[in-house]
């Protein structure tokens, strides 16, 4: 007899039949489901690079970062208009005004937007501006929010809860799938495990990537910014995540032009556009190598 509520991988076919590779293998032949946002495919041969500020803090900052990440080769723009903050006294995001700014940045750069929604009542509003809804770590088990995101039919970026097991994470994805929405991309963003907090914000769990691939056909990306919390660690964590063979990265970037304001949110983990460019070049070189390997194999 097992402890109440304690579930293991053997329970996944029951917990999440709609997204379980084991259950769906007969009907789904594809290795990974391709989830397309705008014209950007997650789960295809090329990893997707999402980049942008932690939070939309002003129009100038967001447009400057959007232009810089586009120049560096990013495929999508991130930025929070509604921010989950530890203290209610801290900046909570610009709200709907922030969504408008993101939309302007997207129109100018052509980059589709992913932005966080925290409140089920705001799903419709966020959907009016965003190309993809982000459900953050703190809300991974906010079931009414998952249901609304599922009903919206919008692609969803579902971050792993900071202390969530794989079963809990995939169970959360199943809530979205149950509403008929299989446009789900999973995101590993680091977990609270010893010694998180000593030299890094969280522990980047690269082992879970292979386990995700075994258990589901949904694409999975990595957030090296929240996983490490230290800007100098973001490039190596990005390369390691890509080497682990997954479908993309979501990275926080700040503007380093003269006179640019220091971000209010997560400044210590933000990389500058030059570093992002190197990460994109690393990704491109990996894609090229795999094409060459395939070409030589035939
Ligand atoms: C974010 O990406 O803006 C964010 C708050 O991340 P997480 O939910 O992973 O903490
Ligand atoms: Mn952040």
Coordinates of C-alpha atoms and ligand atoms in Angstrom, one line a residue:
X1 CA 0.0 0.0 0.0
X2 CA 1.4 3.4 -0.9
X3 CA 1.1 6.7 1.1
X4 CA -2.0 8.8 0.1
X5 CA -1.2 11.3 -2.6
X6 CA 2.2 9.7 -3.3
X7 CA 2.5 8.9 -7.0
X8 CA 5.2 7.5 -9.1
X9 CA 6.0 7.2 -12.8
X10 CA 4.0 4.0 -13.0
X11 CA 0.9 6.2 -12.2
X12 CA 1.4 8.5 -15.2
X13 CA -0.9 6.6 -17.6
X14 CA -3.7 7.1 -15.2
X15 CA -2.9 10.7 -14.1
X16 CA -2.3 12.1 -17.6
X17 CA -3.5 9.7 -20.3
X18 CA -3.9 12.5 -22.9
X19 CA -0.3 13.5 -22.8
X20 CA 1.3 10.2 -21.8
X21 CA 3.6 8.7 -24.5
X22 CA 2.9 5.3 -23.1
X23 CA -0.9 5.6 -23.5
X24 CA -0.8 7.6 -26.8
X25 CA 2.0 5.6 -28.5
X26 CA -0.5 3.7 -30.7
X27 CA -2.1 6.8 -32.1
X28 CA 0.8 9.2 -32.0
X29 CA 3.7 8.2 -34.1
X30 CA 5.6 11.5 -33.8
X31 CA 8.6 11.7 -31.5
X32 CA 7.6 15.2 -30.3
X33 CA 4.4 17.1 -30.9
X34 CA 5.3 20.3 -32.8
X35 CA 3.6 23.3 -31.1
X36 CA 3.6 26.3 -33.4
X37 CA 3.4 29.9 -32.0
X38 CA 3.0 32.5 -34.8
X39 CA 5.4 30.9 -37.3
X40 CA 7.8 29.5 -34.6
X41 CA 7.7 25.7 -34.2
X42 CA 8.7 24.2 -30.8
X43 CA 9.7 20.5 -31.1
X44 CA 11.2 20.8 -34.6
X45 CA 14.8 20.4 -35.5
X46 CA 15.8 23.9 -34.4
X47 CA 15.7 24.9 -30.7
X48 CA 13.6 28.0 -30.2
X49 CA 15.2 31.0 -28.4
X50 CA 12.8 33.2 -26.4
X51 CA 14.4 36.3 -24.9
X52 CA 13.4 39.5 -23.3
X53 CA 13.2 41.4 -20.0
X54 CA 12.0 39.8 -16.8
X55 CA 9.3 42.4 -16.6
X56 CA 7.9 45.1 -18.9
X57 CA 9.1 48.1 -16.9
X58 CA 8.7 50.9 -19.5
X59 CA 8.0 51.3 -23.2
X60 CA 11.6 52.5 -23.9
X61 CA 13.2 49.5 -22.0
X62 CA 10.9 46.9 -23.7
X63 CA 11.4 48.3 -27.2
X64 CA 15.2 48.5 -26.7
X65 CA 15.4 45.0 -25.4
X66 CA 13.1 43.6 -28.1
X67 CA 15.2 45.2 -30.8
X68 CA 18.4 43.9 -29.2
X69 CA 17.2 40.3 -28.8
X70 CA 15.8 40.3 -32.4
X71 CA 19.3 41.5 -33.6
X72 CA 20.9 38.7 -31.5
X73 CA 18.8 36.1 -33.3
X74 CA 16.0 35.3 -30.8
X75 CA 12.8 33.8 -32.2
X76 CA 10.3 35.1 -29.6
X77 CA 10.0 37.9 -27.1
X78 CA 9.3 37.3 -23.4
X79 CA 8.3 39.9 -20.7
X80 CA 6.0 39.9 -17.7
X81 CA 3.2 42.4 -17.5
X82 CA 1.8 40.7 -14.4
X83 CA 4.6 39.8 -12.1
X84 CA 4.5 37.2 -9.2
X85 CA 6.6 38.9 -6.5
X86 CA 7.6 37.6 -3.1
X87 CA 6.7 40.9 -1.5
X88 CA 3.3 42.6 -2.2
X89 CA 5.2 45.9 -1.8
X90 CA 7.4 45.3 -4.8
X91 CA 6.7 46.3 -8.4
X92 CA 3.8 44.1 -9.6
X93 CA 4.1 44.7 -13.3
X94 CA 2.5 47.3 -15.6
X95 CA -0.6 45.2 -16.2
X96 CA -2.7 45.8 -19.3
X97 CA -0.4 48.8 -20.3
X98 CA 2.5 46.3 -20.2
X99 CA 0.6 44.0 -22.6
X100 CA 0.1 46.9 -25.0
X101 CA 3.8 47.7 -24.9
X102 CA 4.6 44.1 -25.6
X103 CA 2.2 44.1 -28.5
X104 CA 3.9 47.2 -30.0
X105 CA 7.3 45.5 -29.6
X106 CA 6.0 42.4 -31.3
X107 CA 4.5 44.5 -34.2
X108 CA 7.9 46.2 -34.7
X109 CA 10.2 43.2 -34.5
X110 CA 7.9 40.5 -35.8
X111 CA 8.7 38.4 -32.7
X112 CA 5.7 36.5 -31.2
X113 CA 5.1 37.2 -27.5
X114 CA 4.9 34.9 -24.5
X115 CA 3.8 36.6 -21.2
X116 CA 2.6 35.3 -17.9
X117 CA -1.0 35.1 -16.7
X118 CA -1.6 34.5 -13.0
X119 CA -5.4 35.1 -12.7
X120 CA -8.0 32.9 -14.4
X121 CA -10.2 36.0 -14.8
X122 CA -7.5 37.6 -16.9
X123 CA -6.9 34.8 -19.3
X124 CA -9.1 36.4 -22.0
X125 CA -7.4 39.8 -21.6
X126 CA -3.9 38.3 -21.9
X127 CA -5.0 36.2 -24.9
X128 CA -6.0 39.4 -26.7
X129 CA -2.3 40.5 -26.8
X130 CA -0.2 37.4 -26.3
X131 CA 0.7 34.6 -28.8
X132 CA 1.5 32.2 -26.0
X133 CA 0.4 32.2 -22.3
X134 CA 3.0 31.6 -19.7
X135 CA 1.9 29.8 -16.5
X136 CA 4.6 30.4 -14.0
X137 CA 6.2 28.2 -11.4
X138 CA 4.2 29.5 -8.6
X139 CA 0.9 28.8 -10.4
X140 CA 1.7 25.4 -11.9
X141 CA -0.9 23.9 -9.6
X142 CA -3.4 26.7 -9.9
X143 CA -6.0 24.3 -11.4
X144 CA -8.7 26.9 -12.3
X145 CA -6.0 28.9 -14.2
X146 CA -4.9 25.7 -16.0
X147 CA -8.5 25.0 -17.0
X148 CA -9.0 28.6 -18.3
X149 CA -5.8 28.4 -20.2
X150 CA -6.9 25.1 -21.7
X151 CA -10.3 26.5 -22.7
X152 CA -8.6 29.5 -24.4
X153 CA -7.0 27.2 -27.0
X154 CA -3.8 29.4 -27.0
X155 CA -0.4 27.8 -26.8
X156 CA 0.7 27.5 -23.2
X157 CA 4.2 27.6 -21.8
X158 CA 3.9 25.6 -18.5
X159 CA 6.7 26.1 -16.1
X160 CA 7.6 23.4 -13.6
X161 CA 6.7 24.3 -10.1
X162 CA 9.8 25.0 -8.0
X163 CA 9.4 21.9 -5.9
X164 CA 7.2 19.9 -8.3
X165 CA 7.8 16.2 -9.2
X166 CA 7.5 15.1 -12.8
X167 CA 4.1 13.5 -12.0
X168 CA 2.8 16.8 -10.6
X169 CA 4.1 18.7 -13.6
X170 CA 2.6 16.4 -16.1
X171 CA -0.6 16.2 -14.1
X172 CA -0.8 20.0 -14.5
X173 CA -0.3 19.8 -18.2
X174 CA -3.1 17.2 -18.4
X175 CA -5.5 19.8 -16.9
X176 CA -4.8 22.0 -20.0
X177 CA -5.0 19.0 -22.4
X178 CA -8.3 17.9 -20.9
X179 CA -9.9 21.1 -22.1
X180 CA -8.9 20.1 -25.7
X181 CA -5.7 22.2 -25.8
X182 CA -2.6 20.2 -26.7
X183 CA -0.6 23.3 -27.6
X184 CA 1.6 22.9 -24.5
X185 CA 5.3 23.5 -24.2
X186 CA 6.9 22.4 -20.9
X187 CA 9.6 24.5 -19.2
X188 CA 12.2 23.3 -16.7
X189 CA 13.2 26.4 -14.6
X190 CA 15.2 25.0 -11.8
X191 CA 14.0 23.4 -8.5
X192 CA 14.5 24.1 -4.9
X193 CA 17.0 21.4 -3.9
X194 CA 20.0 21.6 -1.6
X195 CA 22.2 23.6 -2.0
X196 CA 20.0 26.1 -3.9
X197 CA 20.5 29.6 -2.6
X198 CA 24.1 29.1 -1.7
X199 CA 25.8 29.8 -5.1
X200 CA 22.7 29.7 -7.4
X201 CA 19.1 30.6 -7.2
X202 CA 17.8 27.0 -7.9
X203 CA 19.2 23.7 -9.1
X204 CA 18.9 23.2 -12.9
X205 CA 17.5 19.7 -13.2
X206 CA 18.8 18.5 -16.6
X207 CA 18.0 14.9 -15.7
X208 CA 14.3 15.6 -15.9
X209 CA 14.6 16.5 -19.6
X210 CA 15.3 12.9 -20.6
X211 CA 12.5 11.7 -18.3
X212 CA 10.0 14.2 -19.9
X213 CA 10.9 12.8 -23.3
X214 CA 10.3 9.2 -22.2
X215 CA 6.9 10.0 -20.6
X216 CA 5.3 12.6 -23.0
X217 CA 5.4 13.8 -26.6
X218 CA 5.2 17.4 -25.5
X219 CA 8.2 19.7 -26.3
X220 CA 10.2 20.9 -23.3
X221 CA 12.5 24.0 -23.1
X222 CA 14.8 25.3 -20.3
X223 CA 14.9 28.6 -18.5
X224 CA 18.6 29.1 -17.5
X225 CA 17.9 32.5 -16.0
X226 CA 15.6 31.4 -13.1
X227 CA 17.4 28.1 -12.8
X228 CA 20.7 29.8 -12.0
X229 CA 19.8 33.3 -10.9
X230 CA 23.3 34.4 -11.8
X231 CA 24.0 36.1 -15.1
X232 CA 27.5 34.6 -15.4
X233 CA 26.1 31.1 -15.2
X234 CA 23.4 31.6 -17.9
X235 CA 25.5 30.9 -20.9
X236 CA 27.0 27.6 -19.7
X237 CA 23.5 26.5 -18.4
X238 CA 22.1 27.3 -21.9
X239 CA 24.7 25.3 -23.7
X240 CA 24.2 22.4 -21.3
X241 CA 20.4 22.5 -21.8
X242 CA 20.8 22.5 -25.6
X243 CA 23.3 19.6 -25.3
X244 CA 20.8 17.8 -23.3
X245 CA 18.9 17.8 -26.6
X246 CA 15.9 19.9 -25.9
X247 CA 13.6 22.2 -27.8
X248 CA 14.6 25.7 -26.7
X249 CA 15.5 28.3 -24.1
X250 CA 13.8 31.2 -22.4
X251 CA 16.3 33.8 -21.3
X252 CA 16.1 37.1 -19.4
X253 CA 18.0 39.9 -21.2
X254 CA 18.7 43.5 -20.1
X255 CA 19.7 46.5 -22.2
X256 CA 23.4 47.5 -21.8
X257 CA 23.3 50.7 -23.8
X258 CA 24.6 53.8 -22.2
X259 CA 21.9 55.4 -20.1
X260 CA 19.7 52.3 -19.9
X261 CA 18.0 51.9 -16.5
X262 CA 18.9 48.9 -14.4
X263 CA 16.0 46.5 -14.3
X264 CA 13.8 46.5 -11.1
X265 CA 13.2 42.8 -11.5
X266 CA 15.8 40.0 -11.5
X267 CA 18.7 42.3 -12.6
X268 CA 21.4 40.0 -11.3
X269 CA 20.4 37.1 -13.6
X270 CA 19.9 39.2 -16.8
X271 CA 22.4 38.7 -19.5
X272 CA 23.3 41.4 -22.1
X273 CA 22.5 41.0 -25.8
X274 CA 26.2 40.2 -26.7
X275 CA 26.0 37.0 -24.5
X276 CA 22.6 36.1 -26.1
X277 CA 24.3 36.3 -29.5
X278 CA 26.9 33.8 -28.5
X279 CA 24.2 31.5 -27.2
X280 CA 22.3 31.7 -30.5
X281 CA 25.6 31.0 -32.4
X282 CA 26.1 27.9 -30.2
X283 CA 22.6 26.7 -31.0
X284 CA 23.1 27.4 -34.7
X285 CA 26.4 25.4 -34.7
X286 CA 24.7 22.4 -33.0
X287 CA 21.9 22.5 -35.6
X288 CA 24.5 22.7 -38.4
X289 CA 26.4 19.8 -37.0
X290 CA 23.3 17.6 -36.7
X291 CA 22.4 18.4 -40.3
X292 CA 25.9 17.5 -41.4
X293 CA 25.8 14.2 -39.4
X294 CA 22.5 13.3 -41.1
X295 CA 23.8 14.3 -44.6
X296 CA 26.8 12.0 -44.1
X297 CA 24.8 9.2 -42.8
X298 CA 22.9 8.8 -46.1
Ligands
LIG1 C1 9.3 34.5 -15.3 O1 9.7 33.8 -16.2 O2 9.0 35.7 -15.4 C2 9.1 33.9 -13.9 C3 8.5 34.6 -12.9 O3 9.5 32.6 -13.8 P1 9.1 31.4 -12.8 O4 7.6 31.3 -12.8 O5 9.8 30.3 -13.4 O6 9.7 31.8 -11.5
LIG2 MN1 12.4 36.9 -13.7

